[in-house]
Coordinates of C-alpha atoms in Angstrom, one line a residue:
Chain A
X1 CA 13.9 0.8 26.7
X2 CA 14.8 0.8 23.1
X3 CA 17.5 3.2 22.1
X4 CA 15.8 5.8 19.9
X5 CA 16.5 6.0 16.4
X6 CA 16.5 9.0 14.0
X7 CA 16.7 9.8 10.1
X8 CA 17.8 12.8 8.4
X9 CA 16.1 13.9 5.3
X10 CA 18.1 14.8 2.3
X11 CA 16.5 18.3 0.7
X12 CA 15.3 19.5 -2.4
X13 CA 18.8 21.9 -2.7
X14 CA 21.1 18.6 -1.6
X15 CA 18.5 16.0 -4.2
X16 CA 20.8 15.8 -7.8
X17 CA 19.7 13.4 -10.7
X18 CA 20.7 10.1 -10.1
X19 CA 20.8 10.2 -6.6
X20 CA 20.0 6.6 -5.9
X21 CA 18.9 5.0 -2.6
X22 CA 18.1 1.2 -1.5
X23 CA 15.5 0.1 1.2
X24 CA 14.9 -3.9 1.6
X25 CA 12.5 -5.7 3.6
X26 CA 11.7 -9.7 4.3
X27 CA 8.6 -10.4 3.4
X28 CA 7.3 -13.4 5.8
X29 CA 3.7 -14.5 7.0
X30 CA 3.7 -11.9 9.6
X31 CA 3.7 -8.9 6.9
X32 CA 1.2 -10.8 4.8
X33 CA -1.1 -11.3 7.8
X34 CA -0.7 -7.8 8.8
X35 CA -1.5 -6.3 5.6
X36 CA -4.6 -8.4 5.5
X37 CA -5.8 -7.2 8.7
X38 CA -4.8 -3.6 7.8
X39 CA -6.4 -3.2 4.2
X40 CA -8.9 -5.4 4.6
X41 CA -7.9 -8.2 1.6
X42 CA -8.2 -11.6 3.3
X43 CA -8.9 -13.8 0.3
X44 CA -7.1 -17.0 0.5
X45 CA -4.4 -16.8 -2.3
X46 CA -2.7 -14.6 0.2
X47 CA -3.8 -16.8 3.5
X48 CA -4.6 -20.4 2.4
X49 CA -1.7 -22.3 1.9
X50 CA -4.2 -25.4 0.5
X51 CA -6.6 -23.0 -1.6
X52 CA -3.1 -21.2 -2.9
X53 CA -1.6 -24.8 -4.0
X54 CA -4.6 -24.9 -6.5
X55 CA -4.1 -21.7 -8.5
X56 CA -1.7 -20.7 -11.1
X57 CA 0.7 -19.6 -8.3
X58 CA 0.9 -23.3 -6.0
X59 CA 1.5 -21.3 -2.8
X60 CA 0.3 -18.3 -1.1
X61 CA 1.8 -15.2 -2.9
X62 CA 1.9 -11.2 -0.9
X63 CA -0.1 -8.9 -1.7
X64 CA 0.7 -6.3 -4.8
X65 CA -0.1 -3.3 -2.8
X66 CA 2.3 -4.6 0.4
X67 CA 5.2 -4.0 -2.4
X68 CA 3.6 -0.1 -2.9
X69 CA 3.9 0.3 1.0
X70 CA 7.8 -0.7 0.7
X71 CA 7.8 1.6 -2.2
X72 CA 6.5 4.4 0.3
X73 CA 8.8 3.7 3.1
X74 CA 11.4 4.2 1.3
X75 CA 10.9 6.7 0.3
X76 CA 9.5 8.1 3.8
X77 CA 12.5 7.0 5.3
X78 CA 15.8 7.4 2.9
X79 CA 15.3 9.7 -0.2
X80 CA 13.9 12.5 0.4
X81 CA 13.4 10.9 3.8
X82 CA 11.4 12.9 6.9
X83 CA 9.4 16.1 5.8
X84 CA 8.4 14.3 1.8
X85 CA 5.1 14.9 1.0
X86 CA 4.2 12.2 -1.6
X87 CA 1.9 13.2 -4.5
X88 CA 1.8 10.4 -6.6
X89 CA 2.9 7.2 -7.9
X90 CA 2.7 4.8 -10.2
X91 CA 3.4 1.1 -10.0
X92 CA 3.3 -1.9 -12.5
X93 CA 3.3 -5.3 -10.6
X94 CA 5.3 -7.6 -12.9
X95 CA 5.8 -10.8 -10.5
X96 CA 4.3 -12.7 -8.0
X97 CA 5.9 -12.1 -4.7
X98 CA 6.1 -15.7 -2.6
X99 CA 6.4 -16.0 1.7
X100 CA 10.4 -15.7 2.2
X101 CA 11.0 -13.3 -0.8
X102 CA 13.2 -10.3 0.5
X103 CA 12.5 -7.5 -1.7
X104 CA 14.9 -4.6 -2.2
X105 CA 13.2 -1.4 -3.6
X106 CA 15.9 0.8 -5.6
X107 CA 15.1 4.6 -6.2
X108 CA 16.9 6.5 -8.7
X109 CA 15.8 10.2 -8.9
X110 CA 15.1 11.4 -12.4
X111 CA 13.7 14.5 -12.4
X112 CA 13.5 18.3 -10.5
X113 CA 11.4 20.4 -10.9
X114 CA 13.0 24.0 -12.3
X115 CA 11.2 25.7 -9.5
X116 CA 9.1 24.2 -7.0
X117 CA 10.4 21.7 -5.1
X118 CA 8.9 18.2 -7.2
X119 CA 10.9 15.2 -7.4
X120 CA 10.2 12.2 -10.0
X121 CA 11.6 9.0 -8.6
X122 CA 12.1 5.6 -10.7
X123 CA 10.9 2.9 -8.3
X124 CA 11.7 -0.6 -9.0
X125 CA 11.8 -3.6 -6.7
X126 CA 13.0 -6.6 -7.4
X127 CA 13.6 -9.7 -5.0
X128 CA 16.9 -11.9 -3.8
X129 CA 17.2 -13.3 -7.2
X130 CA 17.3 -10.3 -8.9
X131 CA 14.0 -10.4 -10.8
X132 CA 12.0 -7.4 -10.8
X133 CA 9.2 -7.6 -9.3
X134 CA 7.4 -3.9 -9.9
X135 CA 8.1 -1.1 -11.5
X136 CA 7.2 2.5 -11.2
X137 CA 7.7 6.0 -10.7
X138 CA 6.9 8.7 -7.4
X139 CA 6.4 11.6 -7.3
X140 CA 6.8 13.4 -4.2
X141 CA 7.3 17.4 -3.1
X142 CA 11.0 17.2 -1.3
X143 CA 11.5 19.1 2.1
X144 CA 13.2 22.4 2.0
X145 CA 14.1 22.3 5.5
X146 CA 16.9 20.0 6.7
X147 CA 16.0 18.4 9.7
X148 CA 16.6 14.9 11.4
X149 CA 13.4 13.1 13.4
X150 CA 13.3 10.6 16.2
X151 CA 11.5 7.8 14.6
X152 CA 8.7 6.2 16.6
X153 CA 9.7 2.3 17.6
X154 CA 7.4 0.4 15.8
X155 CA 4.7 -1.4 17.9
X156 CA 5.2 -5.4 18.5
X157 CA 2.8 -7.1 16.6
X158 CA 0.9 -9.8 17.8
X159 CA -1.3 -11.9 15.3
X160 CA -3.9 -14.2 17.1
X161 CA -5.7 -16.7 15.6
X162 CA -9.9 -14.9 14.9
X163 CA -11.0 -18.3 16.2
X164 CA -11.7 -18.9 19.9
Chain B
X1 CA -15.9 -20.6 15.9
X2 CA -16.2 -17.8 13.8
X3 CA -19.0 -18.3 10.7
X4 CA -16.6 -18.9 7.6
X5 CA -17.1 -15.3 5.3
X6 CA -17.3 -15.9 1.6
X7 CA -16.7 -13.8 -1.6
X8 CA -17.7 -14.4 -4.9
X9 CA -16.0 -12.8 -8.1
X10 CA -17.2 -10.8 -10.8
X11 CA -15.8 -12.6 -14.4
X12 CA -14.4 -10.7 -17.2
X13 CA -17.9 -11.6 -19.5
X14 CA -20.0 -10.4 -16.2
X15 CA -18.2 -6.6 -16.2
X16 CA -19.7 -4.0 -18.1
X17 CA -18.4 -0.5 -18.5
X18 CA -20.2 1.8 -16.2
X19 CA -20.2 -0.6 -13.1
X20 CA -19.4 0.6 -10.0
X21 CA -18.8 -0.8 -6.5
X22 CA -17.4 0.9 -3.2
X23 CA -15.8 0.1 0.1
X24 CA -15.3 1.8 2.9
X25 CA -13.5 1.4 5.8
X26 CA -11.9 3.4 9.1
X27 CA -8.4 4.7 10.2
X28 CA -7.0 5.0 13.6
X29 CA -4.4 4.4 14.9
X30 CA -4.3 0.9 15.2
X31 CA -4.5 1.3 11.0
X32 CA -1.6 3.6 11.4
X33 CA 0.4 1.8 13.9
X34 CA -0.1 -1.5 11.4
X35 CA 1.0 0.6 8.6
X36 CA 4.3 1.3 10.1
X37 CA 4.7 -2.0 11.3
X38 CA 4.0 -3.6 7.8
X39 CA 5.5 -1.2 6.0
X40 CA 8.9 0.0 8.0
X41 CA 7.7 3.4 8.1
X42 CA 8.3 5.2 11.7
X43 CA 8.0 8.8 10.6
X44 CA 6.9 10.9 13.5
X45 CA 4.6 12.8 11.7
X46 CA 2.1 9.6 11.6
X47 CA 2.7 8.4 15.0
X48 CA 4.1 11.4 17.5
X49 CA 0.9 14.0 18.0
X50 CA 3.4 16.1 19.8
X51 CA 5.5 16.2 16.7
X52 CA 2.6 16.1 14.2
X53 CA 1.4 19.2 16.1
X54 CA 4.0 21.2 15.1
X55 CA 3.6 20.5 11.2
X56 CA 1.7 21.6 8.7
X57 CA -0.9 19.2 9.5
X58 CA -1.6 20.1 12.9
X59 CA -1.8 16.6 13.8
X60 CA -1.2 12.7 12.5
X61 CA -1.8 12.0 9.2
X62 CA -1.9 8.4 7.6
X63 CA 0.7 7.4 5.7
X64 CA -0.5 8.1 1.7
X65 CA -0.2 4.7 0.6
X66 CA -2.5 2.9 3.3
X67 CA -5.3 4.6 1.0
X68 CA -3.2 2.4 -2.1
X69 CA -3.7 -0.6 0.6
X70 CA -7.4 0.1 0.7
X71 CA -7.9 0.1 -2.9
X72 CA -6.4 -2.9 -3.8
X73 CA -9.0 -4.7 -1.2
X74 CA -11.7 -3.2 -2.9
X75 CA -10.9 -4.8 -6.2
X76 CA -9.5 -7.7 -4.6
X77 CA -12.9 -7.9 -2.5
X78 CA -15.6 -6.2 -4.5
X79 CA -14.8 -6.1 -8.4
X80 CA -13.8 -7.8 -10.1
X81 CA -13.1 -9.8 -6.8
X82 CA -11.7 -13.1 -5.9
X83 CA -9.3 -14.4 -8.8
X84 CA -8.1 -11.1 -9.7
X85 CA -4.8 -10.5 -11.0
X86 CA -3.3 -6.8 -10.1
X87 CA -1.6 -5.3 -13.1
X88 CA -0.6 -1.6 -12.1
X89 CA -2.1 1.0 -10.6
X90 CA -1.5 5.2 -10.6
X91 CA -2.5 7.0 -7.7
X92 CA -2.3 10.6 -6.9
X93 CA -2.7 11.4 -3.5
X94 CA -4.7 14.6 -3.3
X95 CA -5.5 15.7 0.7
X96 CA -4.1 14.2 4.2
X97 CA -6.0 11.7 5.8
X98 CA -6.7 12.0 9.5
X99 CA -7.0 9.5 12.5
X100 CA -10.8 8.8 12.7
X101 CA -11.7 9.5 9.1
X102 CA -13.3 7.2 7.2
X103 CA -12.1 6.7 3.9
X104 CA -14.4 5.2 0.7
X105 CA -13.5 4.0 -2.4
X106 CA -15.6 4.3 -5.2
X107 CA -14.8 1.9 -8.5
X108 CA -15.9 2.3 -12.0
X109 CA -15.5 0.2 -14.8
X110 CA -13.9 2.5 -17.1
X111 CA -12.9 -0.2 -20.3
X112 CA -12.4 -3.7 -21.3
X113 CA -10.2 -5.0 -23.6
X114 CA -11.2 -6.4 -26.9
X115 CA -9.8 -9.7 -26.7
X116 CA -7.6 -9.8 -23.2
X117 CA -9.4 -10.3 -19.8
X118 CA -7.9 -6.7 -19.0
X119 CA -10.0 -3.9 -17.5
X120 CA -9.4 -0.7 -16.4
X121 CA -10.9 0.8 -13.0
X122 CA -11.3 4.3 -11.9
X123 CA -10.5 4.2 -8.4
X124 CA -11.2 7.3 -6.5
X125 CA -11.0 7.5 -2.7
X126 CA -13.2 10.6 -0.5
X127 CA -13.7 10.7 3.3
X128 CA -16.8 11.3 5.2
X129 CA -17.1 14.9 4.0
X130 CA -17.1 13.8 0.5
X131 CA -13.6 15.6 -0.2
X132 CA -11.3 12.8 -2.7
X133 CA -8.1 12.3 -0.9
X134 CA -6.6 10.1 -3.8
X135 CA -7.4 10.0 -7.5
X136 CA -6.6 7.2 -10.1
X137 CA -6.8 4.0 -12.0
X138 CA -6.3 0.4 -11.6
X139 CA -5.4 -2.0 -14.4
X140 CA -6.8 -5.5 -13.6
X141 CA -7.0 -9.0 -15.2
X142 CA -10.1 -10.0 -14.5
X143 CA -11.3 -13.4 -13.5
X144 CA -12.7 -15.6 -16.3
X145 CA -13.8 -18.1 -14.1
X146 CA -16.8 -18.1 -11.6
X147 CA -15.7 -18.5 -8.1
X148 CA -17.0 -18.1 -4.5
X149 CA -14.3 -18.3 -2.0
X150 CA -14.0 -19.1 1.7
X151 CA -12.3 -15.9 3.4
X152 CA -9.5 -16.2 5.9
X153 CA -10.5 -14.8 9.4
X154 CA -8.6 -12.0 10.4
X155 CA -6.0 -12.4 12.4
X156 CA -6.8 -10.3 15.8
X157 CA -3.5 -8.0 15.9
X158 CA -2.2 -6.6 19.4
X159 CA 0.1 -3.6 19.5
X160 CA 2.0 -3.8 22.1
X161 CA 4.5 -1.1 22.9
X162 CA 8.1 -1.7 22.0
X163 CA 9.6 0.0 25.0
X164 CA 10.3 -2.7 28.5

């Protein structure tokens, strides 16, 4: 029995400009795989180390859209954290992202709304040699309720090969 | 011995404003449950029904950005296809998406640059009552070569749980 883990969201009252907040994961053949079987993109710059060698890139590169999930975990789960709706968000893929890379996104909050609760968050992730690798912006509608969540422990993955 | 899946690409010449293509695909919870895993994001709201209960939902939602997931595999799959290059993309996210909807998104060629292989793609995603649950637009280099590809099987993913 894992011990159960919680995160406490940060509201749109406690939310200044500036605010900054850091979320990094490792990006290995596991989330490339996963994200191939959960979105559906299997094409082989992404899977086929021999066909990857061949294009521009000379090895299989991560999906764009796997550095958008980070984006939204992070934001899900450190600023605003628990309770953010997310409304929007734009995102300009600058780099290729290789098997190995760890990628840090970096949110900076940049604007509030004067009444409702909207947030506009600066998005940029860049990997372990400091290059960045996207850029963006969220917007997301901050909670107004403070309130800490037990977070679900994620399910162990296991990838099987699709051939008997 | 599955039968090897192939894709072939649309090229920059081949697109012409107007052109449309869609793709379609389910969520459950093995979508959801994937989504976390890939993306680090254990909120209860997506993956506790007895804490999703009590939100303004009524009950899980998928996370926003697995809808982002499933665009980027229509253009990497459909159009402009295999060979693409992902420049940005905006999304606004506009309604929740539910376990057991089935999500579609619909792409339209909305203009080509003069001299650049760059188009941009309306890419608006409805579920199977026709309501759009994300609105926006894709920036894409397109392909300006021919190409069929072999696609990678996918892997079959178990969730186990994490608890002994």
């Amino acid at each position: 029995m894992q011990e159960a883990q919680q995160a406490t969201n940060v509201t749109f009252d406690e939310i200044n400009i500036g605010d900054t907040a850091t979320y990094s994961r490792l990006v290995t053949e596991r989330e490339v795989e996963m994200f191939a079987a959960v979105s559906g993109d299997h094409n082989p710059v992404h899977l086929d180390p021999e066909y990857a060698a061949g294009t521009q890139f000379g090895e299989c590169i991560a999906h764009g859209m796997l550095t958008g999930a980070f984006i939204s975990a992070a934001i899900a789960m450190e600023l605003p954290g628990p309770g953010t709706i997310y409304l929007g968000q734009n995102i300009q893929f600058r780099a290729p992202v290789f098997l190995g890379d760890t990628l840090t996104v970096t949110l900076e909050v940049i604007s509030k709304h004067d009444k409702k609760p909207w947030v506009t968050i600066a998005t940029t992730v860049s990997n372990q040699d400091g290059k960045d690798v996207a850029r963006g912006e969220a917007s997301v509608m901050a909670p107004t309720v403070k309130e800490t969540v037990t977070l679900i422990p994620p399910p162990s993955v296991k990838l099987v090969e699709a051939d008997d």
